[in-house]
Amino acid sequence: MGVIHTFLGGEKDWNWEGVEKKTYPDSSEPGGPRGVSVRWLVGRKEGAPYFALRYYEVEPGGQTIYDQHAHDHGVIILRGKGKVRLGTSIHEVSFGDVVYVPPNEVHQFENTGNETFAFLCVIGNKEFLKNAGVM
Amino acid sequence: MGVIHTFLGGEKDWNWEGVEKKTYPDSSEPGGPRGVSVRWLVGRKEGAPYFALRYYEVEPGGQTIYDQHAHDHGVIILRGKGKVRLGTSIHEVSFGDVVYVPPNEVHQFENTGNETFAFLCVIGNKEFLKNAGVM
């Protein structure tokens, strides 16, 4: 059975029918997450065996965790403006920009504007990747 | 090395630096594609081993192919309005709506408006799925 999550809109937060918001605890570490939340739009709950599609919001002044791991990310910016660190380089990004973070690349997203910075982020299904020997 | 495809915008077509448009040949079959094009934003060209992120445009009056296959799709609508067939049911969709098409579900997208109908569509990497015995 297919699944539809109807978009409910919103000013600061964007919401969807049947999708919960998960807020990351703020960290006081320099490379820790601050002002970050995620909504899993497609994933295990929808029965997706091979990938997941998540929607991330980063508040003004916030940043995602300074991260590095064996799986990769496909990202497209939907709202606001920010910076992305990819390895040793830093790029400014805004609506529509696409970012591919390959396996093992250091990466971090930072909100550099006064409004919500938000993006979609695709990953492989971790259980599937583990069973396939990737992780 | 990470990859960034900067968004170039556009009125009718949306374009990205380093991304090519591929237009599907129009079909005269009832279930064939008409007015459909795709841009692969993240895929093999970017070195992504596990999934792909594509951007589809459907012109007014157009539709994607009436399709059914072993892999699944994660879709989010970005522009215009349309209908999606999921199995035997049909749903109206517009900006922000999320559609999960599970493996083997019949599906088809149709532009029901006067403007470009466009969506992002995630799939697993077909070679990876084949090697994992899925396809």
mmCIF file with all atom_site columns, C-alpha atoms in Angstrom, chain B:
data_model
loop_
_atom_site.group_PDB
_atom_site.id
_atom_site.type_symbol
_atom_site.label_atom_id
_atom_site.label_alt_id
_atom_site.label_comp_id
_atom_site.label_asym_id
_atom_site.label_entity_id
_atom_site.label_seq_id
_atom_site.pdbx_PDB_ins_code
_atom_site.Cartn_x
_atom_site.Cartn_y
_atom_site.Cartn_z
_atom_site.occupancy
_atom_site.B_iso_or_equiv
_atom_site.pdbx_formal_charge
_atom_site.auth_seq_id
_atom_site.auth_comp_id
_atom_site.auth_asym_id
_atom_site.auth_atom_id
_atom_site.pdbx_PDB_model_num
ATOM 1   C CA . MET B 1 1   ? 35.023 14.574 -3.044  1.00 0.00 ? 1   MET B CA 1
ATOM 2   C CA . GLY B 1 2   ? 31.633 16.119 -2.439  1.00 0.00 ? 2   GLY B CA 1
ATOM 3   C CA . VAL B 1 3   ? 29.618 17.558 -5.291  1.00 0.00 ? 3   VAL B CA 1
ATOM 4   C CA . ILE B 1 4   ? 27.505 20.713 -5.408  1.00 0.00 ? 4   ILE B CA 1
ATOM 5   C CA . HIS B 1 5   ? 25.033 21.448 -8.195  1.00 0.00 ? 5   HIS B CA 1
ATOM 6   C CA . THR B 1 6   ? 24.116 25.101 -7.859  1.00 0.00 ? 6   THR B CA 1
ATOM 7   C CA . PHE B 1 7   ? 20.476 25.850 -8.628  1.00 0.00 ? 7   PHE B CA 1
ATOM 8   C CA . LEU B 1 8   ? 20.075 28.108 -11.679 1.00 0.00 ? 8   LEU B CA 1
ATOM 9   C CA . GLY B 1 9   ? 16.305 28.588 -11.435 1.00 0.00 ? 9   GLY B CA 1
ATOM 10  C CA . GLY B 1 10  ? 14.183 29.092 -14.529 1.00 0.00 ? 10  GLY B CA 1
ATOM 11  C CA . GLU B 1 11  ? 10.589 29.906 -15.441 1.00 0.00 ? 11  GLU B CA 1
ATOM 12  C CA . LYS B 1 12  ? 9.324  26.794 -17.178 1.00 0.00 ? 12  LYS B CA 1
ATOM 13  C CA . ASP B 1 13  ? 12.316 24.516 -16.727 1.00 0.00 ? 13  ASP B CA 1
ATOM 14  C CA . TRP B 1 14  ? 14.429 24.430 -13.598 1.00 0.00 ? 14  TRP B CA 1
ATOM 15  C CA . ASN B 1 15  ? 18.130 23.918 -14.161 1.00 0.00 ? 15  ASN B CA 1
ATOM 16  C CA . TRP B 1 16  ? 21.238 23.129 -12.140 1.00 0.00 ? 16  TRP B CA 1
ATOM 17  C CA . GLU B 1 17  ? 24.922 23.609 -12.897 1.00 0.00 ? 17  GLU B CA 1
ATOM 18  C CA . GLY B 1 18  ? 26.390 20.337 -14.107 1.00 0.00 ? 18  GLY B CA 1
ATOM 19  C CA . VAL B 1 19  ? 23.031 18.580 -14.536 1.00 0.00 ? 19  VAL B CA 1
ATOM 20  C CA . GLU B 1 20  ? 21.600 17.570 -17.909 1.00 0.00 ? 20  GLU B CA 1
ATOM 21  C CA . LYS B 1 21  ? 17.949 17.396 -18.896 1.00 0.00 ? 21  LYS B CA 1
ATOM 22  C CA . LYS B 1 22  ? 16.746 14.148 -20.431 1.00 0.00 ? 22  LYS B CA 1
ATOM 23  C CA . THR B 1 23  ? 13.397 14.250 -22.212 1.00 0.00 ? 23  THR B CA 1
ATOM 24  C CA . TYR B 1 24  ? 11.365 11.069 -22.538 1.00 0.00 ? 24  TYR B CA 1
ATOM 25  C CA . PRO B 1 25  ? 10.014 10.429 -26.048 1.00 0.00 ? 25  PRO B CA 1
ATOM 26  C CA . ASP B 1 26  ? 6.260  11.104 -26.098 1.00 0.00 ? 26  ASP B CA 1
ATOM 27  C CA . SER B 1 27  ? 4.148  7.996  -26.434 1.00 0.00 ? 27  SER B CA 1
ATOM 28  C CA . SER B 1 28  ? 0.783  7.602  -28.159 1.00 0.00 ? 28  SER B CA 1
ATOM 29  C CA . GLU B 1 29  ? -0.127 4.637  -25.905 1.00 0.00 ? 29  GLU B CA 1
ATOM 30  C CA . PRO B 1 30  ? -2.804 5.409  -23.249 1.00 0.00 ? 30  PRO B CA 1
ATOM 31  C CA . GLY B 1 31  ? -0.372 4.526  -20.432 1.00 0.00 ? 31  GLY B CA 1
ATOM 32  C CA . GLY B 1 32  ? 2.719  5.989  -22.060 1.00 0.00 ? 32  GLY B CA 1
ATOM 33  C CA . PRO B 1 33  ? 4.702  9.072  -20.989 1.00 0.00 ? 33  PRO B CA 1
ATOM 34  C CA . ARG B 1 34  ? 3.881  12.480 -22.435 1.00 0.00 ? 34  ARG B CA 1
ATOM 35  C CA . GLY B 1 35  ? 5.638  15.776 -21.732 1.00 0.00 ? 35  GLY B CA 1
ATOM 36  C CA . VAL B 1 36  ? 8.044  14.240 -19.211 1.00 0.00 ? 36  VAL B CA 1
ATOM 37  C CA . SER B 1 37  ? 11.677 15.090 -18.529 1.00 0.00 ? 37  SER B CA 1
ATOM 38  C CA . VAL B 1 38  ? 14.121 14.156 -15.801 1.00 0.00 ? 38  VAL B CA 1
ATOM 39  C CA . ARG B 1 39  ? 17.306 15.598 -14.302 1.00 0.00 ? 39  ARG B CA 1
ATOM 40  C CA . TRP B 1 40  ? 19.480 13.290 -12.223 1.00 0.00 ? 40  TRP B CA 1
ATOM 41  C CA . LEU B 1 41  ? 20.607 15.511 -9.334  1.00 0.00 ? 41  LEU B CA 1
ATOM 42  C CA . VAL B 1 42  ? 22.446 12.768 -7.446  1.00 0.00 ? 42  VAL B CA 1
ATOM 43  C CA . GLY B 1 43  ? 23.337 9.417  -8.954  1.00 0.00 ? 43  GLY B CA 1
ATOM 44  C CA . ARG B 1 44  ? 26.157 7.413  -10.511 1.00 0.00 ? 44  ARG B CA 1
ATOM 45  C CA . LYS B 1 45  ? 27.702 10.505 -12.080 1.00 0.00 ? 45  LYS B CA 1
ATOM 46  C CA . GLU B 1 46  ? 28.148 11.985 -8.599  1.00 0.00 ? 46  GLU B CA 1
ATOM 47  C CA . GLY B 1 47  ? 29.562 8.649  -7.392  1.00 0.00 ? 47  GLY B CA 1
ATOM 48  C CA . ALA B 1 48  ? 26.519 7.747  -5.266  1.00 0.00 ? 48  ALA B CA 1
ATOM 49  C CA . PRO B 1 49  ? 26.598 3.961  -4.762  1.00 0.00 ? 49  PRO B CA 1
ATOM 50  C CA . TYR B 1 50  ? 23.292 3.345  -2.937  1.00 0.00 ? 50  TYR B CA 1
ATOM 51  C CA . PHE B 1 51  ? 20.538 5.709  -4.122  1.00 0.00 ? 51  PHE B CA 1
ATOM 52  C CA . ALA B 1 52  ? 19.649 8.367  -6.663  1.00 0.00 ? 52  ALA B CA 1
ATOM 53  C CA . LEU B 1 53  ? 17.745 11.657 -6.424  1.00 0.00 ? 53  LEU B CA 1
ATOM 54  C CA . ARG B 1 54  ? 16.006 12.796 -9.595  1.00 0.00 ? 54  ARG B CA 1
ATOM 55  C CA . TYR B 1 55  ? 13.934 15.884 -10.502 1.00 0.00 ? 55  TYR B CA 1
ATOM 56  C CA . TYR B 1 56  ? 10.969 15.233 -12.833 1.00 0.00 ? 56  TYR B CA 1
ATOM 57  C CA . GLU B 1 57  ? 8.976  17.802 -14.789 1.00 0.00 ? 57  GLU B CA 1
ATOM 58  C CA . VAL B 1 58  ? 5.619  17.027 -16.383 1.00 0.00 ? 58  VAL B CA 1
ATOM 59  C CA . GLU B 1 59  ? 4.177  19.601 -18.798 1.00 0.00 ? 59  GLU B CA 1
ATOM 60  C CA . PRO B 1 60  ? 0.495  20.628 -18.646 1.00 0.00 ? 60  PRO B CA 1
ATOM 61  C CA . GLY B 1 61  ? -1.542 17.780 -20.113 1.00 0.00 ? 61  GLY B CA 1
ATOM 62  C CA . GLY B 1 62  ? 1.333  15.369 -19.595 1.00 0.00 ? 62  GLY B CA 1
ATOM 63  C CA . GLN B 1 63  ? 1.776  12.213 -17.572 1.00 0.00 ? 63  GLN B CA 1
ATOM 64  C CA . THR B 1 64  ? 4.479  9.761  -16.528 1.00 0.00 ? 64  THR B CA 1
ATOM 65  C CA . ILE B 1 65  ? 4.359  6.179  -17.724 1.00 0.00 ? 65  ILE B CA 1
ATOM 66  C CA . TYR B 1 66  ? 1.846  3.799  -16.098 1.00 0.00 ? 66  TYR B CA 1
ATOM 67  C CA . ASP B 1 67  ? 4.477  1.818  -14.227 1.00 0.00 ? 67  ASP B CA 1
ATOM 68  C CA . GLN B 1 68  ? 5.038  -1.134 -11.894 1.00 0.00 ? 68  GLN B CA 1
ATOM 69  C CA . HIS B 1 69  ? 8.382  -2.626 -10.788 1.00 0.00 ? 69  HIS B CA 1
ATOM 70  C CA . ALA B 1 70  ? 10.301 -4.278 -7.951  1.00 0.00 ? 70  ALA B CA 1
ATOM 71  C CA . HIS B 1 71  ? 11.998 -1.087 -6.722  1.00 0.00 ? 71  HIS B CA 1
ATOM 72  C CA . ASP B 1 72  ? 10.266 1.661  -4.749  1.00 0.00 ? 72  ASP B CA 1
ATOM 73  C CA . HIS B 1 73  ? 10.034 5.458  -5.006  1.00 0.00 ? 73  HIS B CA 1
ATOM 74  C CA . GLY B 1 74  ? 10.091 8.299  -2.496  1.00 0.00 ? 74  GLY B CA 1
ATOM 75  C CA . VAL B 1 75  ? 8.494  11.400 -4.005  1.00 0.00 ? 75  VAL B CA 1
ATOM 76  C CA . ILE B 1 76  ? 7.905  14.980 -2.889  1.00 0.00 ? 76  ILE B CA 1
ATOM 77  C CA . ILE B 1 77  ? 6.011  17.469 -5.048  1.00 0.00 ? 77  ILE B CA 1
ATOM 78  C CA . LEU B 1 78  ? 7.810  20.787 -5.676  1.00 0.00 ? 78  LEU B CA 1
ATOM 79  C CA . ARG B 1 79  ? 5.742  22.562 -8.344  1.00 0.00 ? 79  ARG B CA 1
ATOM 80  C CA . GLY B 1 80  ? 2.217  22.700 -9.745  1.00 0.00 ? 80  GLY B CA 1
ATOM 81  C CA . LYS B 1 81  ? -0.584 20.261 -9.136  1.00 0.00 ? 81  LYS B CA 1
ATOM 82  C CA . GLY B 1 82  ? -1.393 16.799 -10.300 1.00 0.00 ? 82  GLY B CA 1
ATOM 83  C CA . LYS B 1 83  ? -2.843 13.410 -9.614  1.00 0.00 ? 83  LYS B CA 1
ATOM 84  C CA . VAL B 1 84  ? -1.035 10.278 -8.589  1.00 0.00 ? 84  VAL B CA 1
ATOM 85  C CA . ARG B 1 85  ? -2.361 6.796  -9.114  1.00 0.00 ? 85  ARG B CA 1
ATOM 86  C CA . LEU B 1 86  ? -1.291 4.358  -6.377  1.00 0.00 ? 86  LEU B CA 1
ATOM 87  C CA . GLY B 1 87  ? -2.661 0.906  -7.109  1.00 0.00 ? 87  GLY B CA 1
ATOM 88  C CA . THR B 1 88  ? -6.392 1.405  -7.628  1.00 0.00 ? 88  THR B CA 1
ATOM 89  C CA . SER B 1 89  ? -6.668 4.774  -5.851  1.00 0.00 ? 89  SER B CA 1
ATOM 90  C CA . ILE B 1 90  ? -6.052 8.274  -7.188  1.00 0.00 ? 90  ILE B CA 1
ATOM 91  C CA . HIS B 1 91  ? -4.937 11.236 -5.058  1.00 0.00 ? 91  HIS B CA 1
ATOM 92  C CA . GLU B 1 92  ? -4.616 14.956 -5.792  1.00 0.00 ? 92  GLU B CA 1
ATOM 93  C CA . VAL B 1 93  ? -1.218 16.356 -4.872  1.00 0.00 ? 93  VAL B CA 1
ATOM 94  C CA . SER B 1 94  ? 0.522  19.733 -4.813  1.00 0.00 ? 94  SER B CA 1
ATOM 95  C CA . PHE B 1 95  ? 3.523  21.464 -3.232  1.00 0.00 ? 95  PHE B CA 1
ATOM 96  C CA . GLY B 1 96  ? 5.117  19.610 -0.356  1.00 0.00 ? 96  GLY B CA 1
ATOM 97  C CA . ASP B 1 97  ? 3.012  16.470 -0.523  1.00 0.00 ? 97  ASP B CA 1
ATOM 98  C CA . VAL B 1 98  ? 5.010  13.280 0.005   1.00 0.00 ? 98  VAL B CA 1
ATOM 99  C CA . VAL B 1 99  ? 4.210  10.055 -1.849  1.00 0.00 ? 99  VAL B CA 1
ATOM 100 C CA . TYR B 1 100 ? 5.746  6.689  -1.055  1.00 0.00 ? 100 TYR B CA 1
ATOM 101 C CA . VAL B 1 101 ? 5.359  4.127  -3.861  1.00 0.00 ? 101 VAL B CA 1
ATOM 102 C CA . PRO B 1 102 ? 6.249  0.691  -2.441  1.00 0.00 ? 102 PRO B CA 1
ATOM 103 C CA . PRO B 1 103 ? 7.755  -2.143 -4.485  1.00 0.00 ? 103 PRO B CA 1
ATOM 104 C CA . ASN B 1 104 ? 5.384  -3.560 -7.131  1.00 0.00 ? 104 ASN B CA 1
ATOM 105 C CA . GLU B 1 105 ? 2.713  -0.865 -6.671  1.00 0.00 ? 105 GLU B CA 1
ATOM 106 C CA . VAL B 1 106 ? 1.170  0.421  -9.894  1.00 0.00 ? 106 VAL B CA 1
ATOM 107 C CA . HIS B 1 107 ? 1.776  4.181  -10.136 1.00 0.00 ? 107 HIS B CA 1
ATOM 108 C CA . GLN B 1 108 ? 1.412  7.112  -12.504 1.00 0.00 ? 108 GLN B CA 1
ATOM 109 C CA . PHE B 1 109 ? 1.714  10.899 -12.133 1.00 0.00 ? 109 PHE B CA 1
ATOM 110 C CA . GLU B 1 110 ? -0.411 13.294 -14.185 1.00 0.00 ? 110 GLU B CA 1
ATOM 111 C CA . ASN B 1 111 ? -0.283 17.087 -14.500 1.00 0.00 ? 111 ASN B CA 1
ATOM 112 C CA . THR B 1 112 ? -3.810 18.425 -13.916 1.00 0.00 ? 112 THR B CA 1
ATOM 113 C CA . GLY B 1 113 ? -2.885 22.125 -13.855 1.00 0.00 ? 113 GLY B CA 1
ATOM 114 C CA . ASN B 1 114 ? -1.839 24.851 -16.303 1.00 0.00 ? 114 ASN B CA 1
ATOM 115 C CA . GLU B 1 115 ? 1.752  25.066 -15.087 1.00 0.00 ? 115 GLU B CA 1
ATOM 116 C CA . THR B 1 116 ? 4.693  22.706 -14.872 1.00 0.00 ? 116 THR B CA 1
ATOM 117 C CA . PHE B 1 117 ? 4.082  19.874 -12.420 1.00 0.00 ? 117 PHE B CA 1
ATOM 118 C CA . ALA B 1 118 ? 7.403  18.800 -10.871 1.00 0.00 ? 118 ALA B CA 1
ATOM 119 C CA . PHE B 1 119 ? 8.634  16.489 -8.139  1.00 0.00 ? 119 PHE B CA 1
ATOM 120 C CA . LEU B 1 120 ? 11.725 14.917 -6.664  1.00 0.00 ? 120 LEU B CA 1
ATOM 121 C CA . CYS B 1 121 ? 11.919 11.129 -6.875  1.00 0.00 ? 121 CYS B CA 1
ATOM 122 C CA . VAL B 1 122 ? 14.297 8.934  -4.858  1.00 0.00 ? 122 VAL B CA 1
ATOM 123 C CA . ILE B 1 123 ? 15.193 5.393  -5.904  1.00 0.00 ? 123 ILE B CA 1
ATOM 124 C CA . GLY B 1 124 ? 17.774 2.868  -4.824  1.00 0.00 ? 124 GLY B CA 1
ATOM 125 C CA . ASN B 1 125 ? 20.810 2.449  -7.087  1.00 0.00 ? 125 ASN B CA 1
ATOM 126 C CA . LYS B 1 126 ? 19.709 -0.304 -9.481  1.00 0.00 ? 126 LYS B CA 1
ATOM 127 C CA . GLU B 1 127 ? 23.138 -1.953 -9.716  1.00 0.00 ? 127 GLU B CA 1
ATOM 128 C CA . PHE B 1 128 ? 23.406 -2.052 -5.923  1.00 0.00 ? 128 PHE B CA 1
ATOM 129 C CA . LEU B 1 129 ? 19.881 -3.486 -5.626  1.00 0.00 ? 129 LEU B CA 1
ATOM 130 C CA . LYS B 1 130 ? 20.715 -6.115 -8.266  1.00 0.00 ? 130 LYS B CA 1
ATOM 131 C CA . ASN B 1 131 ? 23.904 -7.131 -6.450  1.00 0.00 ? 131 ASN B CA 1
ATOM 132 C CA . ALA B 1 132 ? 21.901 -7.349 -3.222  1.00 0.00 ? 132 ALA B CA 1
ATOM 133 C CA . GLY B 1 133 ? 19.426 -9.698 -4.939  1.00 0.00 ? 133 GLY B CA 1
ATOM 134 C CA . VAL B 1 134 ? 16.476 -7.286 -4.887  1.00 0.00 ? 134 VAL B CA 1
ATOM 135 C CA . MET B 1 135 ? 16.014 -6.865 -8.635  1.00 0.00 ? 135 MET B CA 1
#
